[in-house]
Coordinates of C-alpha atoms and ligand atoms in Angstrom, one line a residue:
M1 CA -52.9 65.7 27.2
H2 CA -56.5 66.7 27.9
T3 CA -58.2 69.9 26.8
G4 CA -61.3 71.6 28.2
L5 CA -63.1 74.2 26.1
D6 CA -65.6 76.7 27.3
V7 CA -66.7 79.0 24.4
S8 CA -69.6 81.2 23.4
V9 CA -70.7 81.7 19.8
D10 CA -71.2 85.4 18.9
F11 CA -72.7 85.7 15.5
A12 CA -73.0 89.4 15.6
A13 CA -69.2 89.8 16.3
R14 CA -68.3 86.8 14.2
S15 CA -66.2 85.5 17.1
L16 CA -65.9 82.6 19.4
A17 CA -64.7 83.6 22.9
G18 CA -63.9 81.8 26.1
T19 CA -61.3 79.6 27.6
A20 CA -59.2 76.7 26.6
T21 CA -57.7 74.8 29.5
I22 CA -54.9 72.4 28.6
E23 CA -53.5 69.7 31.0
V24 CA -50.2 68.4 29.8
D25 CA -47.7 65.6 30.5
R26 CA -44.6 67.6 31.4
L27 CA -41.6 65.9 29.8
A28 CA -39.0 68.5 30.8
S29 CA -39.3 70.2 34.2
D30 CA -38.2 73.7 33.0
A31 CA -39.4 73.9 29.4
P32 CA -42.1 76.4 28.5
L33 CA -45.3 75.2 26.9
M34 CA -45.4 76.1 23.2
L35 CA -48.7 76.4 21.5
D36 CA -49.8 77.3 18.0
V37 CA -52.2 80.2 17.6
R38 CA -53.3 82.1 14.5
D39 CA -54.8 85.6 14.9
L40 CA -56.3 84.8 18.3
E41 CA -56.8 87.7 20.7
V42 CA -55.2 86.3 23.8
R43 CA -56.7 88.1 26.8
G44 CA -54.9 86.3 29.5
V45 CA -53.0 83.2 30.4
Q46 CA -53.0 81.4 33.8
V47 CA -51.3 78.3 35.2
G48 CA -52.5 75.9 37.8
T49 CA -52.6 72.3 39.0
V50 CA -55.6 70.3 38.0
G51 CA -54.5 66.6 38.3
E52 CA -57.4 64.5 37.2
L53 CA -60.1 67.1 37.6
R54 CA -62.9 66.8 35.0
P55 CA -64.6 68.4 33.2
L56 CA -61.5 70.4 32.7
A57 CA -63.4 73.3 31.1
E58 CA -64.8 74.0 34.6
A59 CA -61.9 73.0 36.8
N60 CA -62.0 75.1 39.9
V61 CA -58.4 75.5 41.1
P62 CA -56.4 78.5 42.2
W63 CA -55.2 79.8 38.9
R64 CA -52.3 82.2 38.9
E65 CA -51.3 84.7 36.2
A66 CA -48.6 83.3 33.9
T67 CA -45.8 84.9 31.9
F68 CA -46.1 84.4 28.2
T69 CA -45.0 85.7 24.8
I70 CA -46.5 85.6 21.4
D71 CA -44.2 85.6 18.4
D72 CA -44.8 85.5 14.7
A73 CA -44.1 82.2 13.2
E74 CA -44.4 80.7 9.8
F75 CA -48.1 79.8 9.8
G76 CA -49.5 81.9 12.6
Q77 CA -47.9 82.7 15.9
A78 CA -46.1 80.8 18.7
L79 CA -47.6 81.2 22.1
S80 CA -44.9 80.4 24.7
I81 CA -46.0 80.0 28.3
D82 CA -43.7 79.8 31.3
M83 CA -44.4 76.7 33.4
P84 CA -43.4 77.0 37.0
K85 CA -42.6 73.8 39.0
G86 CA -45.6 71.7 40.0
V87 CA -48.1 73.2 37.6
D88 CA -49.7 70.8 35.0
A89 CA -52.2 73.0 33.2
V90 CA -52.6 76.3 31.5
R91 CA -55.8 78.3 31.0
I92 CA -56.0 80.7 28.0
D93 CA -58.7 83.3 27.8
Y94 CA -59.1 84.2 24.2
A95 CA -61.3 85.3 21.3
T96 CA -61.1 84.4 17.6
A97 CA -60.7 86.9 14.8
P98 CA -63.6 87.4 12.4
T99 CA -61.3 86.3 9.7
A100 CA -60.2 83.1 11.4
S101 CA -59.2 80.6 8.7
G102 CA -60.8 77.6 10.4
L103 CA -64.2 79.2 10.8
Q104 CA -66.9 80.1 8.4
W105 CA -69.7 82.4 9.5
L106 CA -72.7 82.2 7.3
A107 CA -75.5 84.7 7.1
P108 CA -79.0 83.2 7.0
E109 CA -79.3 83.7 3.2
Q110 CA -76.2 81.5 2.8
T111 CA -78.0 78.5 4.3
A112 CA -80.5 76.1 2.7
D113 CA -83.4 77.3 4.8
G114 CA -82.4 81.0 4.9
T115 CA -83.8 81.6 8.4
S116 CA -80.8 81.5 10.8
P117 CA -77.1 82.1 10.7
F118 CA -74.7 79.1 10.7
L119 CA -71.1 78.6 12.0
Y120 CA -68.9 75.6 11.3
T121 CA -65.2 74.8 11.7
Q122 CA -62.8 73.1 9.3
S123 CA -59.6 72.4 11.2
Q124 CA -57.6 70.2 8.7
A125 CA -54.9 70.8 7.9
I126 CA -53.6 73.5 10.3
H127 CA -56.6 75.7 11.0
A128 CA -57.5 74.5 14.5
R129 CA -55.0 77.1 15.7
S130 CA -57.2 79.8 14.4
W131 CA -60.0 78.9 16.9
I132 CA -58.2 76.9 19.7
P133 CA -54.7 77.4 21.1
C134 CA -53.2 74.0 20.6
Q135 CA -50.2 71.9 19.5
D136 CA -51.5 71.9 16.0
T137 CA -49.8 68.9 14.5
P138 CA -51.3 65.5 13.7
G139 CA -48.4 64.0 15.8
V140 CA -50.0 65.1 19.1
R141 CA -53.3 63.8 20.5
S142 CA -55.6 65.1 23.2
T143 CA -58.8 64.0 24.9
F144 CA -61.5 66.7 25.3
D145 CA -64.4 68.1 27.2
A146 CA -66.3 71.1 26.1
V147 CA -69.2 73.5 26.9
V148 CA -70.5 75.6 24.0
H149 CA -73.0 78.5 24.5
V150 CA -75.1 79.6 21.6
D151 CA -78.3 81.7 21.7
G152 CA -81.3 82.1 19.4
G153 CA -82.6 78.5 19.7
L154 CA -79.7 77.2 17.6
T155 CA -78.1 73.8 18.1
A156 CA -74.4 73.4 18.8
L157 CA -72.7 70.2 17.6
M158 CA -69.2 68.9 18.1
A159 CA -67.4 65.8 16.8
A160 CA -67.6 64.2 20.2
E161 CA -70.1 62.5 22.6
V162 CA -73.0 64.6 23.7
V163 CA -73.4 65.1 27.4
P164 CA -77.0 66.1 28.4
S165 CA -77.3 69.7 29.6
K166 CA -80.3 71.2 31.3
E167 CA -79.5 74.8 30.5
A168 CA -81.1 76.3 27.4
G169 CA -78.4 77.5 24.9
E170 CA -75.7 75.3 26.6
F171 CA -74.3 72.2 24.9
R172 CA -71.8 69.8 26.5
F173 CA -69.5 67.3 24.9
V174 CA -66.7 64.9 25.8
M175 CA -64.2 63.0 23.6
D176 CA -62.6 60.2 25.7
Q177 CA -60.4 59.0 22.9
P178 CA -57.3 61.0 22.2
I179 CA -57.5 62.8 18.8
P180 CA -55.2 65.2 16.9
S181 CA -56.1 68.8 16.6
Y182 CA -57.2 68.6 13.0
L183 CA -60.1 66.4 14.0
V184 CA -61.6 68.9 16.5
A185 CA -64.8 70.2 15.0
M186 CA -67.9 72.3 15.9
A187 CA -71.0 73.7 14.2
A188 CA -73.9 75.8 15.3
G189 CA -77.1 76.5 13.4
K190 CA -80.7 75.5 12.9
V191 CA -80.4 71.8 12.4
E192 CA -82.5 68.7 13.1
F193 CA -81.6 65.1 13.6
A194 CA -83.0 61.9 12.1
E195 CA -81.9 58.3 12.8
L196 CA -80.4 56.2 10.1
G197 CA -79.6 53.0 12.0
P198 CA -78.9 51.8 15.6
R199 CA -75.7 53.8 15.8
S200 CA -75.9 56.2 12.9
G201 CA -77.9 59.3 12.1
V202 CA -77.9 62.5 10.2
W203 CA -78.1 66.2 11.1
A204 CA -79.3 68.8 8.5
E205 CA -81.2 71.9 8.1
P206 CA -84.9 71.1 8.2
S207 CA -85.6 71.5 4.5
V208 CA -82.7 69.1 3.7
L209 CA -83.2 66.4 6.2
A210 CA -85.6 64.1 4.4
K211 CA -83.4 64.0 1.3
A212 CA -80.4 63.3 3.4
V213 CA -82.1 60.4 5.2
S214 CA -83.0 58.7 1.9
E215 CA -79.5 59.4 0.4
F216 CA -77.7 57.9 3.4
G217 CA -80.0 55.0 4.0
N218 CA -77.1 52.4 3.7
V219 CA -74.7 53.9 6.2
E220 CA -75.3 51.2 8.8
A221 CA -74.4 48.6 6.1
M222 CA -71.3 50.5 5.3
I223 CA -70.2 50.4 9.0
D224 CA -70.8 46.7 9.0
A225 CA -68.8 46.2 5.9
V226 CA -65.7 48.0 7.2
E227 CA -66.0 46.1 10.5
T228 CA -66.0 42.8 8.7
L229 CA -62.8 43.7 6.9
Y230 CA -60.8 45.6 9.5
G231 CA -62.2 45.2 13.0
P232 CA -64.7 47.0 15.3
Y233 CA -65.7 50.7 14.8
R234 CA -64.1 52.3 17.8
W235 CA -66.0 55.6 18.1
G236 CA -69.4 54.7 19.3
R237 CA -71.8 56.6 17.1
Y238 CA -71.4 57.5 13.4
D239 CA -73.5 60.6 12.5
I240 CA -73.3 62.9 9.4
L241 CA -73.8 66.7 9.4
V242 CA -74.9 68.1 6.1
L243 CA -73.5 71.6 5.8
P244 CA -74.7 74.6 3.8
P245 CA -73.4 74.6 0.2
A246 CA -70.4 76.9 1.0
F247 CA -68.5 74.0 2.6
P248 CA -65.2 73.9 0.8
F249 CA -64.7 70.1 0.8
G250 CA -66.8 67.1 -0.2
G251 CA -66.5 65.7 3.3
M252 CA -64.4 65.9 6.5
E253 CA -64.0 62.9 8.7
N254 CA -64.5 64.6 12.1
P255 CA -64.8 61.7 14.6
R256 CA -68.4 60.5 15.3
L257 CA -69.7 63.3 13.1
T258 CA -68.7 63.5 9.4
F259 CA -69.2 66.9 7.9
A260 CA -70.5 66.7 4.3
T261 CA -71.3 68.9 1.4
P262 CA -75.0 69.0 0.3
T263 CA -73.7 68.5 -3.3
I264 CA -73.6 64.7 -2.7
L265 CA -77.4 64.6 -2.3
A266 CA -78.0 63.4 -5.8
G267 CA -81.3 61.6 -5.0
D268 CA -80.0 58.2 -6.2
R269 CA -77.1 57.4 -3.8
S270 CA -74.7 57.7 -6.8
L271 CA -72.3 59.9 -4.8
V272 CA -72.2 58.0 -1.5
A273 CA -68.7 56.8 -2.1
L274 CA -67.9 60.1 -0.3
I275 CA -69.6 58.8 2.8
A276 CA -67.8 55.5 2.5
H277 CA -64.6 57.5 2.3
E278 CA -65.2 59.6 5.4
L279 CA -66.4 56.6 7.4
A280 CA -63.3 54.7 6.3
H281 CA -61.2 57.4 8.0
S282 CA -62.5 56.1 11.3
W283 CA -59.8 53.5 10.8
S284 CA -57.3 55.1 8.4
G285 CA -56.7 58.6 9.8
N286 CA -58.7 58.9 12.9
L287 CA -57.5 55.7 14.6
V288 CA -54.1 55.5 12.9
T289 CA -53.0 59.0 12.0
N290 CA -50.3 60.4 9.7
A291 CA -47.7 61.9 12.1
S292 CA -47.0 64.8 9.7
W293 CA -48.7 66.2 6.6
G294 CA -45.9 64.9 4.4
D295 CA -47.3 61.4 5.3
L296 CA -50.8 62.4 4.2
W297 CA -51.0 59.3 1.9
L298 CA -51.2 57.1 5.1
N299 CA -54.5 58.8 5.8
E300 CA -55.9 59.4 2.3
G301 CA -54.5 56.6 0.2
F302 CA -55.5 54.0 2.8
T303 CA -58.9 55.6 3.0
V304 CA -59.5 55.6 -0.7
Y305 CA -58.5 51.9 -0.7
V306 CA -60.9 51.1 2.1
E307 CA -63.6 53.3 0.5
R308 CA -63.4 51.2 -2.7
R309 CA -63.6 47.9 -0.7
V310 CA -66.7 49.2 1.0
M311 CA -68.3 50.2 -2.4
E312 CA -67.4 46.7 -3.7
A313 CA -69.0 45.1 -0.7
L314 CA -72.2 47.1 -1.0
Y315 CA -72.6 47.6 -4.7
G316 CA -70.4 45.0 -6.4
R317 CA -67.2 45.0 -8.3
E318 CA -68.4 46.8 -11.4
R319 CA -69.3 50.0 -9.5
E320 CA -66.0 49.8 -7.6
E321 CA -64.1 49.4 -10.9
M322 CA -65.8 52.4 -12.4
E323 CA -64.9 54.6 -9.5
A324 CA -61.3 53.2 -9.5
M325 CA -61.0 54.0 -13.2
L326 CA -62.3 57.5 -12.8
G327 CA -59.8 57.9 -9.9
K328 CA -56.9 56.6 -11.9
Q329 CA -57.8 59.0 -14.8
D330 CA -57.7 61.9 -12.4
L331 CA -54.3 60.8 -11.1
E332 CA -52.8 60.4 -14.6
K333 CA -54.1 63.8 -15.7
E334 CA -52.5 65.4 -12.6
L335 CA -49.2 63.5 -12.8
A336 CA -48.7 65.1 -16.3
E337 CA -48.6 68.5 -14.7
L338 CA -47.2 68.2 -11.2
P339 CA -43.6 68.9 -10.3
A340 CA -41.7 65.7 -9.7
A341 CA -41.2 66.3 -5.9
D342 CA -45.0 66.4 -5.5
Q343 CA -45.4 63.0 -7.2
R344 CA -43.9 61.0 -4.4
L345 CA -46.1 59.4 -1.8
A346 CA -43.8 60.4 1.0
T347 CA -43.3 64.1 0.6
D348 CA -41.4 66.8 2.5
L349 CA -43.6 69.8 3.2
V350 CA -41.1 71.7 5.4
G351 CA -41.9 75.4 4.9
R352 CA -45.0 74.8 2.8
D353 CA -48.6 75.2 3.7
P354 CA -50.0 71.6 3.9
D355 CA -53.2 72.9 2.1
D356 CA -51.0 73.2 -1.0
G357 CA -49.9 69.6 -1.0
L358 CA -53.5 68.5 -1.7
T359 CA -53.4 66.5 -4.9
N360 CA -54.5 63.2 -6.2
V361 CA -51.1 61.7 -5.4
P362 CA -51.7 60.8 -1.8
Y363 CA -55.2 59.7 -2.6
E364 CA -55.1 57.7 -5.8
K365 CA -51.5 56.7 -6.1
G366 CA -51.7 55.7 -2.4
A367 CA -54.8 53.6 -3.1
L368 CA -53.2 52.0 -6.2
L369 CA -50.2 50.9 -4.1
L370 CA -52.4 49.2 -1.6
R371 CA -54.4 47.6 -4.4
L372 CA -51.1 46.4 -6.0
L373 CA -50.1 44.8 -2.7
E374 CA -53.5 43.2 -2.4
E375 CA -53.2 41.8 -6.0
T376 CA -49.7 40.6 -5.3
Y377 CA -50.3 38.8 -2.0
G378 CA -54.0 38.0 -2.3
R379 CA -56.8 39.1 0.0
E380 CA -56.3 36.1 2.2
A381 CA -53.0 37.6 3.3
F382 CA -53.6 41.3 2.7
D383 CA -56.9 41.8 4.5
P384 CA -55.7 40.5 7.9
F385 CA -52.4 42.3 7.4
L386 CA -54.2 45.6 7.0
Q387 CA -56.5 44.9 10.0
R388 CA -53.4 44.3 12.1
W389 CA -52.0 47.6 10.9
F390 CA -55.0 49.4 12.3
T391 CA -55.3 47.5 15.6
D392 CA -51.6 47.5 16.4
H393 CA -51.3 51.3 15.8
A394 CA -54.7 52.4 17.2
F395 CA -54.7 55.9 18.6
T396 CA -51.1 56.6 17.5
S397 CA -49.6 58.8 14.9
V398 CA -47.4 57.0 12.3
R399 CA -44.8 57.9 9.7
T400 CA -44.2 56.4 6.2
A401 CA -41.1 54.6 7.6
D402 CA -43.3 52.9 10.2
F403 CA -45.5 51.5 7.5
E404 CA -42.6 50.4 5.4
A405 CA -41.1 48.5 8.4
F406 CA -44.5 46.9 9.3
L407 CA -45.1 46.0 5.7
K408 CA -41.8 44.2 5.3
A409 CA -42.1 42.4 8.7
E410 CA -45.7 41.4 8.5
L411 CA -46.5 40.9 4.9
I412 CA -43.5 40.7 2.6
E413 CA -41.3 38.5 4.8
K414 CA -44.2 36.2 5.8
H415 CA -45.8 35.7 2.4
A416 CA -44.6 35.1 -1.1
P417 CA -46.2 36.9 -4.0
Q418 CA -48.9 34.8 -5.7
A419 CA -48.0 32.7 -8.8
G420 CA -47.0 35.0 -11.6
K421 CA -46.8 38.1 -9.5
A422 CA -43.7 40.2 -9.2
P423 CA -42.5 41.7 -5.9
V424 CA -43.7 45.3 -5.4
D425 CA -41.0 48.0 -5.9
L426 CA -41.7 49.9 -2.7
E427 CA -38.9 52.4 -3.2
G428 CA -40.3 53.2 -6.7
W429 CA -43.8 53.7 -5.4
I430 CA -43.1 55.5 -2.2
H431 CA -40.1 57.6 -2.9
Q432 CA -40.0 58.1 -6.7
P433 CA -42.1 60.4 -8.9
G434 CA -44.6 59.2 -11.5
M435 CA -47.1 56.4 -11.5
G436 CA -45.7 53.5 -9.5
P437 CA -44.1 50.5 -11.4
G438 CA -46.6 47.8 -12.4
A439 CA -49.6 49.9 -11.4
P440 CA -53.0 48.0 -11.3
S441 CA -55.4 48.7 -14.2
P442 CA -58.9 48.9 -13.0
H443 CA -61.3 47.9 -15.7
S444 CA -65.0 48.5 -16.2
D445 CA -66.9 46.7 -19.0
A446 CA -69.6 49.3 -18.8
F447 CA -67.0 52.0 -19.7
D448 CA -66.0 49.9 -22.8
V449 CA -69.6 50.3 -24.0
V450 CA -69.5 54.0 -23.3
D451 CA -66.2 54.3 -25.2
A452 CA -67.7 52.4 -28.2
A453 CA -70.7 54.8 -28.2
L454 CA -68.5 57.8 -28.2
K455 CA -66.4 56.3 -31.1
S456 CA -69.5 55.8 -33.2
V457 CA -70.6 59.4 -32.6
L458 CA -67.1 60.7 -33.6
A459 CA -67.1 58.5 -36.7
N460 CA -70.5 60.1 -37.7
E461 CA -72.1 56.7 -37.6
V462 CA -74.7 57.8 -35.0
P463 CA -76.0 61.4 -34.5
V464 CA -75.1 62.7 -31.2
N465 CA -78.7 63.0 -30.1
K466 CA -79.5 59.4 -31.0
L467 CA -77.0 57.8 -28.7
D468 CA -78.3 54.9 -26.7
T469 CA -77.8 56.1 -23.2
K470 CA -80.6 54.1 -21.6
G471 CA -79.6 52.7 -18.3
W472 CA -76.4 54.8 -18.0
T473 CA -75.5 55.4 -14.4
P474 CA -74.0 58.8 -13.4
H475 CA -70.6 57.1 -13.5
E476 CA -71.0 56.2 -17.2
W477 CA -72.2 59.7 -17.9
L478 CA -69.1 61.1 -16.2
H479 CA -66.8 58.9 -18.1
F480 CA -68.5 60.0 -21.3
L481 CA -68.4 63.7 -20.5
R482 CA -64.7 63.5 -19.7
A483 CA -64.0 62.1 -23.1
L484 CA -66.1 64.8 -24.7
L485 CA -63.6 67.4 -23.6
E486 CA -61.5 67.0 -26.7
S487 CA -64.2 66.1 -29.2
L488 CA -67.5 67.8 -29.7
T489 CA -68.2 71.1 -31.4
P490 CA -70.5 73.7 -29.8
E491 CA -73.2 72.8 -32.3
D492 CA -72.9 69.1 -31.3
M493 CA -73.1 70.1 -27.7
A494 CA -76.3 72.0 -28.3
T495 CA -77.9 69.1 -29.9
F496 CA -76.6 66.8 -27.2
D497 CA -77.9 69.1 -24.5
Q498 CA -81.4 69.3 -26.1
A499 CA -81.5 65.5 -26.2
F500 CA -80.2 64.8 -22.7
G501 CA -80.8 67.9 -20.6
L502 CA -77.3 68.1 -19.1
T503 CA -77.5 71.8 -18.2
G504 CA -80.4 70.9 -16.0
S505 CA -78.7 67.9 -14.3
T506 CA -79.3 67.6 -10.6
N507 CA -76.2 65.5 -10.2
S508 CA -73.5 67.9 -9.1
E509 CA -70.6 65.8 -10.5
I510 CA -72.3 65.5 -13.9
L511 CA -73.3 69.2 -13.9
A512 CA -69.8 70.4 -12.9
Q513 CA -68.2 68.2 -15.6
W514 CA -70.6 69.3 -18.2
L515 CA -70.2 73.0 -17.4
E516 CA -66.4 72.7 -17.6
V517 CA -66.6 71.0 -21.0
S518 CA -69.0 73.7 -22.2
V519 CA -66.6 76.5 -21.1
R520 CA -63.7 74.8 -22.7
R521 CA -65.5 74.0 -26.0
G522 CA -67.0 77.4 -26.2
Y523 CA -70.6 76.3 -25.9
R524 CA -72.2 79.4 -24.5
E525 CA -75.7 78.2 -23.8
T526 CA -74.6 77.3 -20.3
D527 CA -73.3 80.7 -19.3
D528 CA -76.2 81.3 -16.9
A529 CA -75.9 77.9 -15.4
V530 CA -72.2 78.4 -14.9
E531 CA -72.8 81.7 -13.0
T532 CA -75.6 80.1 -10.9
F533 CA -73.3 77.2 -10.0
L534 CA -70.3 79.4 -9.1
L535 CA -72.5 81.6 -6.9
G536 CA -74.3 78.8 -5.3
V537 CA -71.7 76.2 -4.4
G538 CA -68.5 76.6 -2.4
R539 CA -66.9 73.2 -3.0
R540 CA -63.4 73.9 -4.1
K541 CA -63.0 70.7 -6.2
F542 CA -65.8 72.0 -8.4
L543 CA -65.0 75.6 -8.4
T544 CA -61.3 75.4 -9.3
P545 CA -61.6 73.5 -12.6
L546 CA -64.5 75.7 -13.7
Y547 CA -62.7 79.0 -13.0
R548 CA -59.6 77.6 -14.5
A549 CA -61.5 76.6 -17.7
M550 CA -62.8 80.2 -17.9
M551 CA -59.3 81.7 -17.3
E552 CA -57.8 79.4 -20.0
S553 CA -60.6 80.0 -22.6
G554 CA -60.5 83.8 -23.0
R555 CA -63.2 84.3 -20.4
Q556 CA -61.0 86.0 -17.8
A557 CA -63.3 89.0 -17.5
D558 CA -66.4 86.8 -16.8
A559 CA -64.4 84.8 -14.3
K560 CA -63.2 87.9 -12.4
R561 CA -66.7 89.5 -12.5
I562 CA -68.4 86.4 -11.1
Y563 CA -65.6 85.8 -8.6
G564 CA -66.0 89.4 -7.4
K565 CA -69.7 88.6 -6.6
A566 CA -69.1 85.2 -5.2
R567 CA -65.9 85.5 -3.2
G568 CA -67.6 86.8 0.0
G569 CA -69.7 83.7 0.2
Y570 CA -66.7 81.3 -0.1
H571 CA -64.8 79.7 2.7
P572 CA -61.3 81.2 3.5
I573 CA -59.7 78.0 2.2
T574 CA -61.6 78.3 -1.2
Q575 CA -60.8 82.0 -1.3
R576 CA -57.1 81.4 -0.9
T577 CA -57.0 78.9 -3.8
L578 CA -59.2 81.1 -6.1
D579 CA -57.4 84.4 -5.3
A580 CA -54.3 82.8 -6.8
L581 CA -56.1 81.5 -9.8
V582 CA -58.6 84.2 -10.7
Q583 CA -57.4 87.5 -9.1
D584 CA -53.8 87.1 -9.8
G585 CA -54.4 85.2 -13.0
Ligands
BES1 N1 -59.7 64.7 5.1 C1 -60.2 65.0 3.8 C2 -60.3 66.5 3.5 C3 -59.1 67.3 3.7 C4 -57.8 66.8 3.4 C5 -59.2 68.6 4.2 C6 -56.7 67.6 3.6 C7 -58.1 69.4 4.4 C8 -56.8 68.9 4.1 C9 -61.4 64.3 3.4 O1 -61.5 63.0 3.9 C10 -61.5 64.1 1.9 O2 -60.6 63.5 1.4 N2 -62.5 64.7 1.2 C11 -62.6 64.6 -0.2 C12 -63.6 63.5 -0.6 C13 -63.1 62.2 -0.9 C14 -64.2 61.3 -1.4 C15 -61.9 62.2 -1.8 C16 -63.2 65.9 -0.7 O3 -63.5 66.7 0.1 O4 -63.3 66.0 -1.9
ZN2 ZN1 -60.1 61.7 3.0

């Protein structure tokens, strides 16, 4: 399948409009072509024969009007197009709705620089259909070419290779490797580029660029580290686009162009695991893709595992262990609350919105299973095994059963567990709820020291403002703050805040954790900071716990008031989650 896009960005109308031309491999000579759409205004549909004509966006063939229907479906609508004999392509003339769930239109004041509007897409999991008619499943792949028109001296970017264009306001792209719809991505705004390494760079609004360059200075070393472990980077360039703060996720692994939240710009590279994560998806996810969203752990669990291997390679085992411990804590906390069916790695999402299946299970339980396999068989056997998984399945979509079969044939039947290691209970890990049997126990000595410090405070041996926190990294602070949740009084927290200035922290992870603890413990000195944070940041992972803390601590009125002000600035994905939590709560 090959797709050609020709779209214009209209900031005033908050709409993308143009054509999508789709060339298909016809498997049945009389079947209609079924496409997913969501709230698209379909202005016309034509069919034709394009053969190998490229770029497809501009293919000049005799198009004829087609017969089509649009019917309501579970997550949007089904566009069904009659395909007469001999035609191999359809051309859909369409425009997106201002409310398209995969687009966020930002006014100038919602950007870092405040001078120009900004548009970006977020297609994962099933939002591509709200801005491109497509077969919106990770089980189908397409190559692409695209022309994007945008006025006002703005730059359009896509997660694809740039093709030079001589026309002002016209941007051209191609993606020669077949990718699933959830990886199609576009942005338009006032952004500038800076090089990071020979094949890497960063795009950001001008006022953010210098900070991004210094934060991401080790990206080239990260690429080298994954290549050493799992084989060549297959996508040519690796660039990062730093988005305005409304971006609902930490990062999104759009091929060749990771989208990232500005909240990882901590100034000390302490949050770059997120870049390692999105980069790792270039193997686990973008190259070898989960065939359905119920197999998400094949994307995310593998990626967290690879991310940790990269962090170990660049920063050493201690940092990796701290991150693994924080991850396992998150998982344990979530397992205590999740319904059993959502605790399995392989899940069944039939009839459910895949956005709702997003928990720590595919991420951290998935990563722990791979770590257990690594510990059981040793890196000598496991590393080449995983490399083969990526190379043998490159550019295909895979199911959990494919991995189970490959694992048995290529690792378990070829190697014995190392001395003293028990075989891994795959059924228990993949198909049963709960933490998997014999789960690895990441351990950080640095966290032991933090635990001891906390203990001495709680035993009144050391006043809270006299704690020796010299040399603590943000990870140690995070570990400490999590433990505080159950312990300190509001008075202790005030003393603590005066000593360590947490309310003024410029590290988003520490600030978000501190604010949540404050709300839960009734420490009201952070009220202004909480409101500023909720109004300024759109990252769902930070907003959800903070609003939830307010809802559960008798602060419903404040939560609703702030949400009323902030909602319009949040992404539709964030709005959907918070509507359920705050409005209906
Ligand atoms: N691909 C995900 C984001 C995603 C998953 C979006 C499912 C929509 C549906 C991305 O790679 C991711 O996992 N981002 C994390 C960061 C990561 C370090 C755990 C995030 O945004 O928090
Ligand atoms: Zn991910």
